[in-house]
PDB file of C-alpha atoms in Angstrom:
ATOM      1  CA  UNK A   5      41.974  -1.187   1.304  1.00  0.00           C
ATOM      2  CA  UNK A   6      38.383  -1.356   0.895  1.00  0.00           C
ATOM      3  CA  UNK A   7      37.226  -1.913  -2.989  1.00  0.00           C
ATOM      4  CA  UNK A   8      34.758   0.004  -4.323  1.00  0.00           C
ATOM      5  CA  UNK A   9      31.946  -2.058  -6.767  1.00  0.00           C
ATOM      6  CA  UNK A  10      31.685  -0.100  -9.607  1.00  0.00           C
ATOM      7  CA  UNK A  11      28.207   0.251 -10.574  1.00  0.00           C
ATOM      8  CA  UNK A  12      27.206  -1.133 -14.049  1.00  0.00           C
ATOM      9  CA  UNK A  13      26.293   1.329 -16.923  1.00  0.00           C
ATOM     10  CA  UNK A  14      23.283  -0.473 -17.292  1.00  0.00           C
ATOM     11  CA  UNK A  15      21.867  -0.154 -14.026  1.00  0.00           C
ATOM     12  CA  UNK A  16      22.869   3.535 -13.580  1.00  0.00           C
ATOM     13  CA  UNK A  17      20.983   4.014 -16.914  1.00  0.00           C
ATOM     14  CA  UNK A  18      17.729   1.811 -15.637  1.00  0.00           C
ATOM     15  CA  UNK A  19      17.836   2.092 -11.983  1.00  0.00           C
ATOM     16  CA  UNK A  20      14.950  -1.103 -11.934  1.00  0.00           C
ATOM     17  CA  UNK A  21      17.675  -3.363 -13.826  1.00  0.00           C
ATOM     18  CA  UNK A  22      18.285  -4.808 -10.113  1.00  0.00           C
ATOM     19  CA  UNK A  23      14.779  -5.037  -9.512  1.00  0.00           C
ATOM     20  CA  UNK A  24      13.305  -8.779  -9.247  1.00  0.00           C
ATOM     21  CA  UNK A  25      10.587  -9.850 -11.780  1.00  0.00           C
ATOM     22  CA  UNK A  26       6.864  -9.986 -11.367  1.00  0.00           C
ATOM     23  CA  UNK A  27       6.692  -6.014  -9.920  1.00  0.00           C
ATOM     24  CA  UNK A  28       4.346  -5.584 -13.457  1.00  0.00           C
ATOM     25  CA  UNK A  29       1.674  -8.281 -12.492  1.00  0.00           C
ATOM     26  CA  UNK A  30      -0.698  -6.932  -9.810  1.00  0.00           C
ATOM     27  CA  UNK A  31      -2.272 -10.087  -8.911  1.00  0.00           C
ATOM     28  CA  UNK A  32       1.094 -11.801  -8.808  1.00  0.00           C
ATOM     29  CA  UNK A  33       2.705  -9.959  -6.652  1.00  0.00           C
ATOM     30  CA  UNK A  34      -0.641 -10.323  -4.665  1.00  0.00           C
ATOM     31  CA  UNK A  35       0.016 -14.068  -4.198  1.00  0.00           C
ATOM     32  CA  UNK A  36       3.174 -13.542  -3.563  1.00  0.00           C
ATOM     33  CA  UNK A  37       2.218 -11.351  -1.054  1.00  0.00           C
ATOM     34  CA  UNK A  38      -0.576 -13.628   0.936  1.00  0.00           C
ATOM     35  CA  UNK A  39       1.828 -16.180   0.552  1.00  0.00           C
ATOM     36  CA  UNK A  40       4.451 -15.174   2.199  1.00  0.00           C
ATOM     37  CA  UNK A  41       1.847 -13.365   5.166  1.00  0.00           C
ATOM     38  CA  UNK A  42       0.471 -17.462   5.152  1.00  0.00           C
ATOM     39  CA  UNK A  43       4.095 -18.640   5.906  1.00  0.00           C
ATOM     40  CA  UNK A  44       4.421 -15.863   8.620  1.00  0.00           C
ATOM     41  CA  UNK A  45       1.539 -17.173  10.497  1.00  0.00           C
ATOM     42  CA  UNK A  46      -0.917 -14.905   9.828  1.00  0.00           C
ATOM     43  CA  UNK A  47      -4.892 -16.150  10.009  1.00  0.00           C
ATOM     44  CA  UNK A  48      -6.879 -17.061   7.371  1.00  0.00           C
ATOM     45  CA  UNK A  49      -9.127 -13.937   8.175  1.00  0.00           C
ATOM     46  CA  UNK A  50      -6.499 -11.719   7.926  1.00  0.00           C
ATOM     47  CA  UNK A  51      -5.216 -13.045   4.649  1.00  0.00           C
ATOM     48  CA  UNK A  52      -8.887 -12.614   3.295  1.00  0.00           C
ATOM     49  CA  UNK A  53      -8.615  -9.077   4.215  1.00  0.00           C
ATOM     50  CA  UNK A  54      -5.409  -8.075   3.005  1.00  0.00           C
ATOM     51  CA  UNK A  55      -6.651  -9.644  -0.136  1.00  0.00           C
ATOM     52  CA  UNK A  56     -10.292  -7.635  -0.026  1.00  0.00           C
ATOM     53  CA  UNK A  57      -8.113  -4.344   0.579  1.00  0.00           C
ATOM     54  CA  UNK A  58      -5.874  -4.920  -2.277  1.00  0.00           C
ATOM     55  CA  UNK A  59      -8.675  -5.825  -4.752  1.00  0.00           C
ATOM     56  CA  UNK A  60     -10.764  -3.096  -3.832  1.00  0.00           C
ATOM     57  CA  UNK A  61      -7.264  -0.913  -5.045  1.00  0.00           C
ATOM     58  CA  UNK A  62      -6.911  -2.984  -8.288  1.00  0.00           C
ATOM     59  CA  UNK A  63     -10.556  -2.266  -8.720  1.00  0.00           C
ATOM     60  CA  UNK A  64     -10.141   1.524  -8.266  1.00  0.00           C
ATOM     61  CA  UNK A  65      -7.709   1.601 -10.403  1.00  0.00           C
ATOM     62  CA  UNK A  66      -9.007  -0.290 -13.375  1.00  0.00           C
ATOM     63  CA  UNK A  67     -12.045   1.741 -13.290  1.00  0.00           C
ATOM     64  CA  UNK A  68     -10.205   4.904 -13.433  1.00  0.00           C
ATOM     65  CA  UNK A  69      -7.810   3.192 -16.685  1.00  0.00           C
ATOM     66  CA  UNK A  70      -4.299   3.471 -14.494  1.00  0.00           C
ATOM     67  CA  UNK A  71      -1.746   1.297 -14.850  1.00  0.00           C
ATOM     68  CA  UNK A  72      -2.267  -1.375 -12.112  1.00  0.00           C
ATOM     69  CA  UNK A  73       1.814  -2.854 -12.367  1.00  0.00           C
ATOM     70  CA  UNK A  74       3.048  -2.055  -9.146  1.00  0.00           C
ATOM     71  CA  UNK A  75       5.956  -0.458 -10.587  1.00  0.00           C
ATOM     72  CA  UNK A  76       4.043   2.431 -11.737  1.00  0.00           C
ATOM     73  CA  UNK A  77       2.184   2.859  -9.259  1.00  0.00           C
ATOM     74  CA  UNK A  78       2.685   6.398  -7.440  1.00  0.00           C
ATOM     75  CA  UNK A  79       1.883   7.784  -4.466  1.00  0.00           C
ATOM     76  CA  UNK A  80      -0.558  10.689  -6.321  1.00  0.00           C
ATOM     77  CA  UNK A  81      -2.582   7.399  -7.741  1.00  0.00           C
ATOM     78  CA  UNK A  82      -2.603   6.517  -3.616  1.00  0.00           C
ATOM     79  CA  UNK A  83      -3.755   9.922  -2.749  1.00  0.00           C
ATOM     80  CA  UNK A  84      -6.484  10.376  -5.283  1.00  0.00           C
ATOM     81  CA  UNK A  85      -8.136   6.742  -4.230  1.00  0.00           C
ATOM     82  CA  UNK A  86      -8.083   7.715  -0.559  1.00  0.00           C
ATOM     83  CA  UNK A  87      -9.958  10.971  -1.645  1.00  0.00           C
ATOM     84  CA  UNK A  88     -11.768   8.783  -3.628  1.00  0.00           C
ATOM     85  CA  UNK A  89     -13.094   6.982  -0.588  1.00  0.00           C
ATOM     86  CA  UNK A  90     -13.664  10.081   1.410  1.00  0.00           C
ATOM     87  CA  UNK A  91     -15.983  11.792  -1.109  1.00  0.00           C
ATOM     88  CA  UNK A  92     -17.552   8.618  -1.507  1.00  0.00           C
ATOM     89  CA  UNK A  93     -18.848   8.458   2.379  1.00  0.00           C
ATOM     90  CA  UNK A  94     -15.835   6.111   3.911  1.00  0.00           C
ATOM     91  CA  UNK A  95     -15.091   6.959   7.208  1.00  0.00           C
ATOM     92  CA  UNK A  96     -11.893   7.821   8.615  1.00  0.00           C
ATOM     93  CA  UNK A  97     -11.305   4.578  10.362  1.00  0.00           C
ATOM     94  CA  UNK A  98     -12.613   2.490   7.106  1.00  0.00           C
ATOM     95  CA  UNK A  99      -9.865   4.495   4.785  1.00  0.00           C
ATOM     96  CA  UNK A 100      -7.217   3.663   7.797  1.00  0.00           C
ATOM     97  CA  UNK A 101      -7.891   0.044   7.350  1.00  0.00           C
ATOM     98  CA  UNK A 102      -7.052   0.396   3.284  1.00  0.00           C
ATOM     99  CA  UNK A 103      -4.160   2.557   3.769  1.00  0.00           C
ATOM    100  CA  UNK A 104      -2.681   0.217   6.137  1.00  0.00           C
ATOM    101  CA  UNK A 105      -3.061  -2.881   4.220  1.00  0.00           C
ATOM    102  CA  UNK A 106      -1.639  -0.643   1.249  1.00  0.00           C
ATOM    103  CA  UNK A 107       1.264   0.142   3.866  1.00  0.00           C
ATOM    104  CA  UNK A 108       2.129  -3.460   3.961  1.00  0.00           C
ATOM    105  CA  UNK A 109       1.993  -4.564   1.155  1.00  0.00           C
ATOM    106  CA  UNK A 110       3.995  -1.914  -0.999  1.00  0.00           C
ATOM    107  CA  UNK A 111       6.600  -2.342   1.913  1.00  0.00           C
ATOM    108  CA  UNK A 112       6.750  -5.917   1.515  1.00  0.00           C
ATOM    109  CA  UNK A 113       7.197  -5.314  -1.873  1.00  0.00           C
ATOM    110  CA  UNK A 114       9.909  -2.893  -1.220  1.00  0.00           C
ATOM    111  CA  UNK A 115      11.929  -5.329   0.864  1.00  0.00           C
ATOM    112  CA  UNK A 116      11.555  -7.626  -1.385  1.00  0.00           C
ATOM    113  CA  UNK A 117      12.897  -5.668  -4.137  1.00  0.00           C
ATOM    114  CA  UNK A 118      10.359  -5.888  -5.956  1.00  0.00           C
ATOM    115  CA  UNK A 119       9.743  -2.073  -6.208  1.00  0.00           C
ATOM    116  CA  UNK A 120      12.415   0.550  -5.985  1.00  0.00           C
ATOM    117  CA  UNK A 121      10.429   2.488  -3.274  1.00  0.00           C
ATOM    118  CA  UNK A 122       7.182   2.151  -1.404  1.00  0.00           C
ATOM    119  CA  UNK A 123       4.869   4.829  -2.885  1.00  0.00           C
ATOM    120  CA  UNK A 124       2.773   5.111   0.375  1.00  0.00           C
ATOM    121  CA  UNK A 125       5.989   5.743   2.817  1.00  0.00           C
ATOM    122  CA  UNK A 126       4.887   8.932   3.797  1.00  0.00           C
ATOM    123  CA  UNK A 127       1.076   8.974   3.795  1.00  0.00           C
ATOM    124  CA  UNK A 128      -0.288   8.937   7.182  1.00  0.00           C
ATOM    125  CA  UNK A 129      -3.443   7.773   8.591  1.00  0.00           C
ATOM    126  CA  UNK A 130      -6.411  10.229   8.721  1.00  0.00           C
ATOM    127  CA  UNK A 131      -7.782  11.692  11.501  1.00  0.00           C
ATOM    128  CA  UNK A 132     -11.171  11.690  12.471  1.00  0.00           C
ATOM    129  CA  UNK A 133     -13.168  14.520  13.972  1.00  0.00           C
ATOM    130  CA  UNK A 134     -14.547  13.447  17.246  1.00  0.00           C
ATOM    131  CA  UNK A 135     -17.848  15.065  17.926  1.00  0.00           C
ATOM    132  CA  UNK A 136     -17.907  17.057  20.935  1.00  0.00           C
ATOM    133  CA  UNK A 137     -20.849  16.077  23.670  1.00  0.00           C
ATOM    134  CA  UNK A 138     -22.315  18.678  25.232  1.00  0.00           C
ATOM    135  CA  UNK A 139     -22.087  18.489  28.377  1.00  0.00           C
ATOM    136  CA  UNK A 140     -24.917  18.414  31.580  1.00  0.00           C
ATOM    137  CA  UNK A 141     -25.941  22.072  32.827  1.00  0.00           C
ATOM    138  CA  UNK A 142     -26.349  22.782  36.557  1.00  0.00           C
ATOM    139  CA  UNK A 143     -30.107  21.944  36.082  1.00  0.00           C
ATOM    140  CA  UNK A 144     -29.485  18.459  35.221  1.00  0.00           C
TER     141      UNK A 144
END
């Protein structure tokens, strides 16, 4: 017969008891983050922009006085800096780029159990109106 683990009281009470340090450091879990992307092979250009991506996120957040731990982070702070970037003039495939590298890294911190759940799971990518060409008329 199979035994069951019995959960501690503890970690029924705080659910982020089994949680690993660090997840209320931005920049920490930053290096972490680059880090680990530098062991997986990943270029030196890349790694800049994953850090330029993140940092322009810590930035956003700072200016608008939210908590920048990644724990509390949420995916309405997420939502309100891609608007952000939208009313601001960003185009479709610029705010893609961000919410990717935001996809990554949350998840990485997610797997690494450093965050009980990715607060960008389900935001997708935007689309972007193509503009419609008109087309050549019989006299052309």
């Amino acid at each position: 017969m199979k035994r069951k683990k019995l959960k501690n009281s503890l970690d029924v009470k705080f659910g982020e008891s089994q949680l690993k340090p660090g997840g209320d450091n931005f920049d920490l879990t930053v290096q972490l983050f680059i880090k680990r992307k530098k062991l997986n092979g990943l270029r030196q250009k890349t790694l800049d922009w994953y850090e330029l991506m993140l940092n322009i996120f810590k930035q956003y957040l700072q200016k608008n006085s939210l908590n920048t731990a990644p724990v509390a982070i949420t995916r309405e702070m997420i939502e309100d800096f891609i608007l952000g970037l939208r009313e601001n003039g960003n185009k479709a495939v610029s705010v893609n780029g961000k919410i990717r590298a935001l996809r990554v890294f949350f998840n990485f911190l997610e797997k690494e159990k450093i965050i009980l759940n990715s607060p960008i799971r389900d935001i997708i990518l935007l689309r972007d109106i193509e503009p419609v060409v008109p087309t050549f008329s019989e006299e052309q």
